[in-house]
Amino acid sequence: AMEKSYVTMFLLFIAISCALAKDVGKKETKETTAKPKLPQTLSRGWGDQLIWTQTYEEALYRSKNSNKPVMIIHHLDDCPHSQALKKVFAEHKDIQKLAEKFVLLNLVYETTDKNLSPDGQYVPRILFIDPSLTVRADITGRYSNRLYAYEPTDISLLHSNMQKALKLLKTEL
Amino acid sequence: AMEKSYVTMFLLFIAISCALAKDVGKKETKETTAKPKLPQTLSRGWGDQLIWTQTYEEALYRSKNSNKPVMIIHHLDDCPHSQALKKVFAEHKDIQKLAEKFVLLNLVYETTDKNLSPDGQYVPRILFIDPSLTVRADITGRYSNRLYAYEPTDISLLHSNMQKALKLLKTEL
């Protein structure tokens, strides 16, 4: 019981801290005087040697045409969980190599497509989309209250989920 | 009559060549082996010293919060008209200076928002959105068949249209 409540508290902490981080992030964008470092890149530090798409529309288009699955990372600059995951993701050689097989997109602003937030708009949140344009609701992390969240310690699970996403769904004939 | 048919042919030429360019552009994206130059930037050559937003959702959010109008440039790398306009736009000091007063977005892939293609999805096409999130259908170029198209020779009209867009619509109370 002791262990369970510890886990519960930990999960609660994740939920609260990223929710807070998200609010902070949105407020920060009001400060229009602070200029970002130029030039702005699409990788945002998730893998500077990888090719990133700019928008969701571009990602879907490229997925259909290349038959590669899409990997979408929702994150925020002011969310410490996002930053910690990014560091591990960018430094993980096998993940960076495997990422080349995906159409990649990282987003700080949510799209209007509700399929991309099956259980909410928390960050960090990683979703896979099959070239048949099906969101892979079956590819999840460890946390039942935030199915598509990953902590840095979950990086091996993320790697195996990437391998799972590369086994494409069969198209209905 | 001679002059009119010349103008008609010219406009027809614009319509056809950009439509072709668009098709070529879409086909080119199938070649997934050719890697773009890294790092990929958001400016895409429309003004490397300016701050560009990544997505339409980000642009709308920043517009609401900063009370700046959005300037959206739809273009294609393989459309010679887009390239010619980009060169003039990037080298025009007054336009680059004035552009700082906007939330800027350049897109190669169309969004799903039909408000951004009031008379079609041709390129190049420049639209302004008021911070009240109203598309400024009244700010147009010279071509009746493609209201939001600009040729390089229309750069002064574009500059004055930018000034017009900065006079915000009054919010209904």
Short mmCIF file of C-alpha atoms in Angstrom, two decimals:
data_model
loop_
_atom_site.label_atom_id
_atom_site.label_comp_id
_atom_site.label_asym_id
_atom_site.label_seq_id
_atom_site.Cartn_x
_atom_site.Cartn_y
_atom_site.Cartn_z
CA ALA A 1 0.00 0.00 0.00
CA MET A 2 2.90 2.28 0.84
CA GLU A 3 4.37 1.71 -2.58
CA LYS A 4 1.08 2.25 -4.35
CA SER A 5 0.40 5.59 -2.71
CA TYR A 6 3.94 6.68 -3.56
CA VAL A 7 3.25 5.87 -7.20
CA THR A 8 -0.06 7.69 -7.02
CA MET A 9 1.58 10.76 -5.56
CA PHE A 10 4.26 10.62 -8.21
CA LEU A 11 1.68 10.45 -10.98
CA LEU A 12 -0.28 13.27 -9.38
CA PHE A 13 2.91 15.31 -9.28
CA ILE A 14 3.47 14.77 -13.00
CA ALA A 15 -0.07 15.79 -13.77
CA ILE A 16 0.07 18.94 -11.70
CA SER A 17 3.53 20.09 -12.66
CA CYS A 18 2.98 19.79 -16.38
CA ALA A 19 -0.39 21.45 -16.12
CA LEU A 20 1.30 24.31 -14.32
CA ALA A 21 4.13 24.31 -16.80
CA LYS A 22 1.63 24.53 -19.61
CA ASP A 23 -0.06 27.57 -18.11
CA VAL A 24 3.30 29.22 -17.55
CA GLY A 25 4.19 28.47 -21.15
CA LYS A 26 1.07 30.13 -22.48
CA LYS A 27 1.66 33.19 -20.34
CA GLU A 28 5.24 33.47 -21.45
CA THR A 29 4.18 33.79 -25.06
CA LYS A 30 2.52 37.08 -24.17
CA GLU A 31 5.95 38.58 -23.70
CA THR A 32 6.44 39.55 -27.30
CA THR A 33 9.47 41.70 -26.54
CA ALA A 34 11.80 38.76 -25.87
CA LYS A 35 13.16 37.63 -29.23
CA PRO A 36 14.02 33.99 -29.81
CA LYS A 37 17.49 33.06 -30.97
CA LEU A 38 17.70 33.29 -34.75
CA PRO A 39 17.46 31.41 -36.97
CA GLN A 40 14.58 29.45 -35.50
CA THR A 41 14.82 25.76 -36.31
CA LEU A 42 12.18 23.10 -36.66
CA SER A 43 14.04 20.55 -34.52
CA ARG A 44 13.91 22.71 -31.34
CA GLY A 45 16.61 20.47 -29.91
CA TRP A 46 14.84 17.12 -30.38
CA GLY A 47 17.41 16.04 -32.99
CA ASP A 48 19.16 18.72 -35.02
CA GLN A 49 20.34 16.19 -37.61
CA LEU A 50 16.85 14.89 -38.30
CA ILE A 51 14.35 16.22 -40.82
CA TRP A 52 11.32 17.80 -39.14
CA THR A 53 8.08 18.81 -40.77
CA GLN A 54 6.64 22.25 -40.03
CA THR A 55 2.92 21.55 -39.70
CA TYR A 56 0.46 18.73 -39.05
CA GLU A 57 -0.86 19.10 -42.61
CA GLU A 58 2.64 18.65 -43.99
CA ALA A 59 3.24 15.61 -41.78
CA LEU A 60 0.05 13.88 -42.91
CA TYR A 61 0.82 14.63 -46.54
CA ARG A 62 4.35 13.26 -46.30
CA SER A 63 3.19 10.19 -44.40
CA LYS A 64 0.66 9.26 -47.07
CA ASN A 65 3.22 9.78 -49.82
CA SER A 66 6.21 8.11 -48.20
CA ASN A 67 4.36 5.33 -46.34
CA LYS A 68 6.21 6.31 -43.16
CA PRO A 69 4.35 6.66 -39.86
CA VAL A 70 4.17 10.10 -38.22
CA MET A 71 5.66 10.68 -34.78
CA ILE A 72 4.23 13.79 -33.11
CA ILE A 73 5.83 15.19 -29.98
CA HIS A 74 3.78 17.75 -28.07
CA HIS A 75 5.97 19.68 -25.64
CA LEU A 76 6.58 23.08 -24.05
CA ASP A 77 9.79 25.01 -23.48
CA ASP A 78 8.75 25.78 -19.92
CA CYS A 79 7.77 22.25 -18.93
CA PRO A 80 10.66 20.59 -17.07
CA HIS A 81 9.31 17.14 -17.98
CA SER A 82 9.38 18.06 -21.67
CA GLN A 83 12.92 19.40 -21.35
CA ALA A 84 14.15 16.31 -19.51
CA LEU A 85 12.60 13.98 -22.09
CA LYS A 86 14.03 16.04 -24.95
CA LYS A 87 17.56 15.76 -23.54
CA VAL A 88 17.35 11.97 -23.28
CA PHE A 89 15.65 11.70 -26.68
CA ALA A 90 18.27 13.82 -28.44
CA GLU A 91 21.19 11.96 -26.84
CA HIS A 92 19.81 8.45 -27.44
CA LYS A 93 21.63 7.19 -30.55
CA ASP A 94 19.28 4.30 -31.30
CA ILE A 95 16.25 6.55 -31.04
CA GLN A 96 17.82 9.22 -33.24
CA LYS A 97 18.63 6.52 -35.81
CA LEU A 98 15.17 4.99 -35.65
CA ALA A 99 13.57 8.45 -35.88
CA GLU A 100 14.82 8.71 -39.47
CA LYS A 101 12.18 6.16 -40.41
CA PHE A 102 9.39 8.51 -39.30
CA VAL A 103 7.80 11.68 -40.54
CA LEU A 104 8.69 13.86 -37.55
CA LEU A 105 6.79 16.76 -36.04
CA ASN A 106 7.26 18.54 -32.74
CA LEU A 107 4.59 21.03 -31.68
CA VAL A 108 4.33 23.61 -28.93
CA TYR A 109 0.85 24.74 -29.98
CA GLU A 110 -1.99 22.24 -30.12
CA THR A 111 -3.73 21.60 -33.43
CA THR A 112 -7.53 21.72 -33.72
CA ASP A 113 -7.61 17.97 -34.50
CA LYS A 114 -9.11 16.27 -31.44
CA ASN A 115 -7.68 12.93 -32.57
CA LEU A 116 -4.33 14.22 -31.34
CA SER A 117 -5.57 14.59 -27.75
CA PRO A 118 -7.45 11.34 -27.07
CA ASP A 119 -7.00 11.78 -23.29
CA GLY A 120 -6.19 15.49 -23.00
CA GLN A 121 -3.69 18.11 -24.08
CA TYR A 122 -0.93 17.52 -21.53
CA VAL A 123 2.79 17.64 -22.31
CA PRO A 124 5.06 15.87 -23.01
CA ARG A 125 2.80 13.66 -25.16
CA ILE A 126 3.92 11.45 -28.02
CA LEU A 127 1.53 10.02 -30.59
CA PHE A 128 2.06 7.89 -33.66
CA ILE A 129 -0.05 8.05 -36.82
CA ASP A 130 -0.08 5.24 -39.36
CA PRO A 131 0.29 6.16 -43.08
CA SER A 132 -3.37 5.10 -43.34
CA LEU A 133 -3.87 8.25 -41.19
CA THR A 134 -5.02 6.28 -38.16
CA VAL A 135 -3.89 7.57 -34.77
CA ARG A 136 -2.24 4.63 -33.00
CA ALA A 137 -4.24 4.75 -29.77
CA ASP A 138 -2.72 1.34 -28.95
CA ILE A 139 0.83 2.69 -28.60
CA THR A 140 1.02 4.07 -25.08
CA GLY A 141 3.38 4.73 -22.21
CA ARG A 142 3.18 3.68 -18.57
CA TYR A 143 0.74 6.14 -17.03
CA SER A 144 -2.93 5.28 -17.00
CA ASN A 145 -3.98 8.88 -16.41
CA ARG A 146 -1.86 10.18 -19.27
CA LEU A 147 -1.55 7.39 -21.78
CA TYR A 148 0.85 9.12 -24.19
CA ALA A 149 3.22 10.66 -21.62
CA TYR A 150 6.81 9.49 -21.19
CA GLU A 151 9.33 10.25 -18.46
CA PRO A 152 13.07 10.16 -19.23
CA THR A 153 13.25 6.77 -17.49
CA ASP A 154 10.71 5.45 -20.04
CA ILE A 155 13.07 5.98 -22.96
CA SER A 156 13.42 2.24 -23.66
CA LEU A 157 9.65 1.88 -23.78
CA LEU A 158 9.53 4.81 -26.19
CA HIS A 159 12.15 3.08 -28.35
CA SER A 160 10.16 -0.14 -28.45
CA ASN A 161 6.97 1.83 -29.16
CA MET A 162 8.73 3.40 -32.14
CA GLN A 163 9.56 -0.10 -33.39
CA LYS A 164 5.91 -1.07 -32.91
CA ALA A 165 4.75 1.98 -34.89
CA LEU A 166 7.01 0.98 -37.79
CA LYS A 167 5.02 -2.25 -38.17
CA LEU A 168 2.35 -0.58 -40.23
CA LEU A 169 -1.32 -1.40 -39.87
CA LYS A 170 -2.60 -3.41 -42.80
CA THR A 171 -4.76 -1.35 -45.10
CA GLU A 172 -8.30 -2.67 -45.43
CA LEU A 173 -8.92 -3.89 -48.94
CA ALA B 1 -9.14 45.39 -77.09
CA MET B 2 -5.56 44.44 -77.95
CA GLU B 3 -4.38 45.59 -74.56
CA LYS B 4 -7.17 43.80 -72.75
CA SER B 5 -6.46 40.47 -74.37
CA TYR B 6 -2.77 40.90 -73.53
CA VAL B 7 -3.72 41.41 -69.89
CA THR B 8 -6.02 38.41 -70.02
CA MET B 9 -3.30 36.24 -71.49
CA PHE B 10 -0.90 37.45 -68.85
CA LEU B 11 -3.30 36.60 -66.06
CA LEU B 12 -4.00 33.24 -67.66
CA PHE B 13 -0.26 32.64 -67.76
CA ILE B 14 0.03 33.33 -64.04
CA ALA B 15 -2.84 31.01 -63.29
CA ILE B 16 -1.48 28.16 -65.39
CA SER B 17 2.15 28.44 -64.40
CA CYS B 18 1.49 28.50 -60.69
CA ALA B 19 -0.98 25.66 -60.95
CA LEU B 20 1.68 23.63 -62.76
CA ALA B 21 4.30 24.70 -60.27
CA LYS B 22 2.05 23.53 -57.47
CA ASP B 23 1.65 20.09 -58.99
CA VAL B 24 5.37 19.82 -59.50
CA GLY B 25 5.90 20.83 -55.89
CA LYS B 26 3.62 18.13 -54.60
CA LYS B 27 5.31 15.49 -56.72
CA GLU B 28 8.75 16.56 -55.56
CA THR B 29 7.83 15.84 -51.97
CA LYS B 30 7.57 12.17 -52.86
CA GLU B 31 11.31 12.06 -53.29
CA THR B 32 12.09 11.35 -49.70
CA THR B 33 15.72 10.53 -50.38
CA ALA B 34 16.75 14.13 -51.07
CA LYS B 35 17.52 15.71 -47.70
CA PRO B 36 16.95 19.43 -47.17
CA LYS B 37 19.81 21.60 -45.98
CA LEU B 38 20.02 21.47 -42.20
CA PRO B 39 19.07 23.16 -39.99
CA GLN B 40 15.66 23.89 -41.50
CA THR B 41 14.53 27.42 -40.70
CA LEU B 42 11.08 28.91 -40.37
CA SER B 43 11.89 31.97 -42.50
CA ARG B 44 12.56 29.92 -45.66
CA GLY B 45 14.29 33.00 -47.09
CA TRP B 46 11.40 35.47 -46.63
CA GLY B 47 13.39 37.40 -44.02
CA ASP B 48 15.99 35.58 -41.97
CA GLN B 49 16.14 38.35 -39.36
CA LEU B 50 12.40 38.26 -38.71
CA ILE B 51 10.56 36.11 -36.19
CA TRP B 52 8.33 33.52 -37.88
CA THR B 53 5.68 31.38 -36.28
CA GLN B 54 5.60 27.66 -37.01
CA THR B 55 1.90 26.94 -37.37
CA TYR B 56 -1.42 28.65 -38.03
CA GLU B 57 -2.55 27.82 -34.48
CA GLU B 58 0.55 29.54 -33.07
CA ALA B 59 0.00 32.58 -35.30
CA LEU B 60 -3.63 33.01 -34.19
CA TYR B 61 -2.65 32.61 -30.54
CA ARG B 62 0.14 35.17 -30.76
CA SER B 63 -2.06 37.60 -32.69
CA LYS B 64 -4.77 37.54 -30.04
CA ASN B 65 -2.23 38.01 -27.27
CA SER B 66 -0.04 40.66 -28.87
CA ASN B 67 -2.78 42.54 -30.75
CA LYS B 68 -0.67 42.33 -33.92
CA PRO B 69 -2.26 41.31 -37.22
CA VAL B 70 -1.15 38.04 -38.85
CA MET B 71 0.47 38.07 -42.30
CA ILE B 72 0.30 34.64 -43.97
CA ILE B 73 2.31 33.93 -47.09
CA HIS B 74 1.39 30.78 -49.00
CA HIS B 75 4.14 29.81 -51.41
CA LEU B 76 5.96 26.88 -53.01
CA ASP B 77 9.65 26.26 -53.54
CA ASP B 78 8.99 25.16 -57.10
CA CYS B 79 6.77 28.08 -58.11
CA PRO B 80 8.87 30.68 -59.97
CA HIS B 81 6.35 33.41 -59.06
CA SER B 82 6.73 32.56 -55.38
CA GLN B 83 10.51 32.63 -55.68
CA ALA B 84 10.53 35.97 -57.51
CA LEU B 85 8.21 37.55 -54.94
CA LYS B 86 10.29 36.16 -52.09
CA LYS B 87 13.48 37.72 -53.46
CA VAL B 88 11.88 41.18 -53.73
CA PHE B 89 10.18 40.79 -50.33
CA ALA B 90 13.40 39.78 -48.56
CA GLU B 91 15.43 42.59 -50.14
CA HIS B 92 12.86 45.36 -49.56
CA LYS B 93 14.06 47.18 -46.43
CA ASP B 94 10.80 49.01 -45.72
CA ILE B 95 8.82 45.80 -45.99
CA GLN B 96 11.25 43.90 -43.77
CA LYS B 97 11.00 46.71 -41.20
CA LEU B 98 7.22 46.85 -41.38
CA ALA B 99 7.00 43.05 -41.15
CA GLU B 100 8.24 43.27 -37.54
CA LYS B 101 4.83 44.67 -36.62
CA PHE B 102 3.12 41.46 -37.75
CA VAL B 103 2.79 37.91 -36.53
CA LEU B 104 4.44 36.22 -39.50
CA LEU B 105 3.74 32.81 -41.01
CA ASN B 106 4.85 31.33 -44.31
CA LEU B 107 3.31 28.04 -45.38
CA VAL B 108 4.04 25.54 -48.13
CA TYR B 109 1.20 23.22 -47.09
CA GLU B 110 -2.37 24.49 -46.97
CA THR B 111 -4.25 24.45 -43.67
CA THR B 112 -7.73 22.95 -43.41
CA ASP B 113 -9.19 26.40 -42.65
CA LYS B 114 -11.19 27.43 -45.71
CA ASN B 115 -11.10 31.06 -44.57
CA LEU B 116 -7.50 31.09 -45.79
CA SER B 117 -8.49 30.28 -49.37
CA PRO B 118 -11.44 32.62 -50.09
CA ASP B 119 -10.82 32.38 -53.85
CA GLY B 120 -8.71 29.24 -54.12
CA GLN B 121 -5.41 27.71 -53.02
CA TYR B 122 -3.06 29.30 -55.59
CA VAL B 123 0.45 30.54 -54.76
CA PRO B 124 1.88 33.01 -54.05
CA ARG B 125 -1.02 34.24 -51.93
CA ILE B 126 -0.82 36.71 -49.06
CA LEU B 127 -3.59 37.16 -46.51
CA PHE B 128 -3.90 39.33 -43.43
CA ILE B 129 -5.82 38.40 -40.29
CA ASP B 130 -6.90 40.99 -37.76
CA PRO B 131 -6.25 40.27 -34.04
CA SER B 132 -10.04 39.92 -33.79
CA LEU B 133 -9.31 36.81 -35.94
CA THR B 134 -11.11 38.21 -38.98
CA VAL B 135 -9.55 37.43 -42.37
CA ARG B 136 -9.11 40.78 -44.13
CA ALA B 137 -10.90 39.93 -47.38
CA ASP B 138 -10.72 43.66 -48.20
CA ILE B 139 -6.93 43.70 -48.52
CA THR B 140 -6.23 42.49 -52.04
CA GLY B 141 -3.77 42.74 -54.89
CA ARG B 142 -4.32 43.66 -58.53
CA TYR B 143 -5.66 40.47 -60.08
CA SER B 144 -9.39 39.91 -60.13
CA ASN B 145 -9.04 36.17 -60.72
CA ARG B 146 -6.60 35.75 -57.83
CA LEU B 147 -7.35 38.46 -55.34
CA TYR B 148 -4.52 37.74 -52.92
CA ALA B 149 -1.72 37.19 -55.47
CA TYR B 150 1.20 39.58 -55.88
CA GLU B 151 3.82 39.80 -58.61
CA PRO B 152 7.28 41.27 -57.81
CA THR B 153 6.19 44.50 -59.54
CA ASP B 154 3.34 44.78 -57.01
CA ILE B 155 5.71 45.16 -54.08
CA SER B 156 4.65 48.77 -53.37
CA LEU B 157 1.02 47.71 -53.29
CA LEU B 158 1.96 44.95 -50.87
CA HIS B 159 3.76 47.51 -48.70
CA SER B 160 0.71 49.78 -48.61
CA ASN B 161 -1.54 46.78 -47.93
CA MET B 162 0.66 45.96 -44.93
CA GLN B 163 0.14 49.52 -43.68
CA LYS B 164 -3.60 49.07 -44.19
CA ALA B 165 -3.57 45.81 -42.22
CA LEU B 166 -1.87 47.57 -39.30
CA LYS B 167 -4.90 49.84 -38.93
CA LEU B 168 -6.81 47.31 -36.89
CA LEU B 169 -10.50 46.70 -37.26
CA LYS B 170 -12.44 48.10 -34.33
CA THR B 171 -13.61 45.38 -32.00
CA GLU B 172 -17.37 45.19 -31.64
CA LEU B 173 -18.44 46.08 -28.12
#
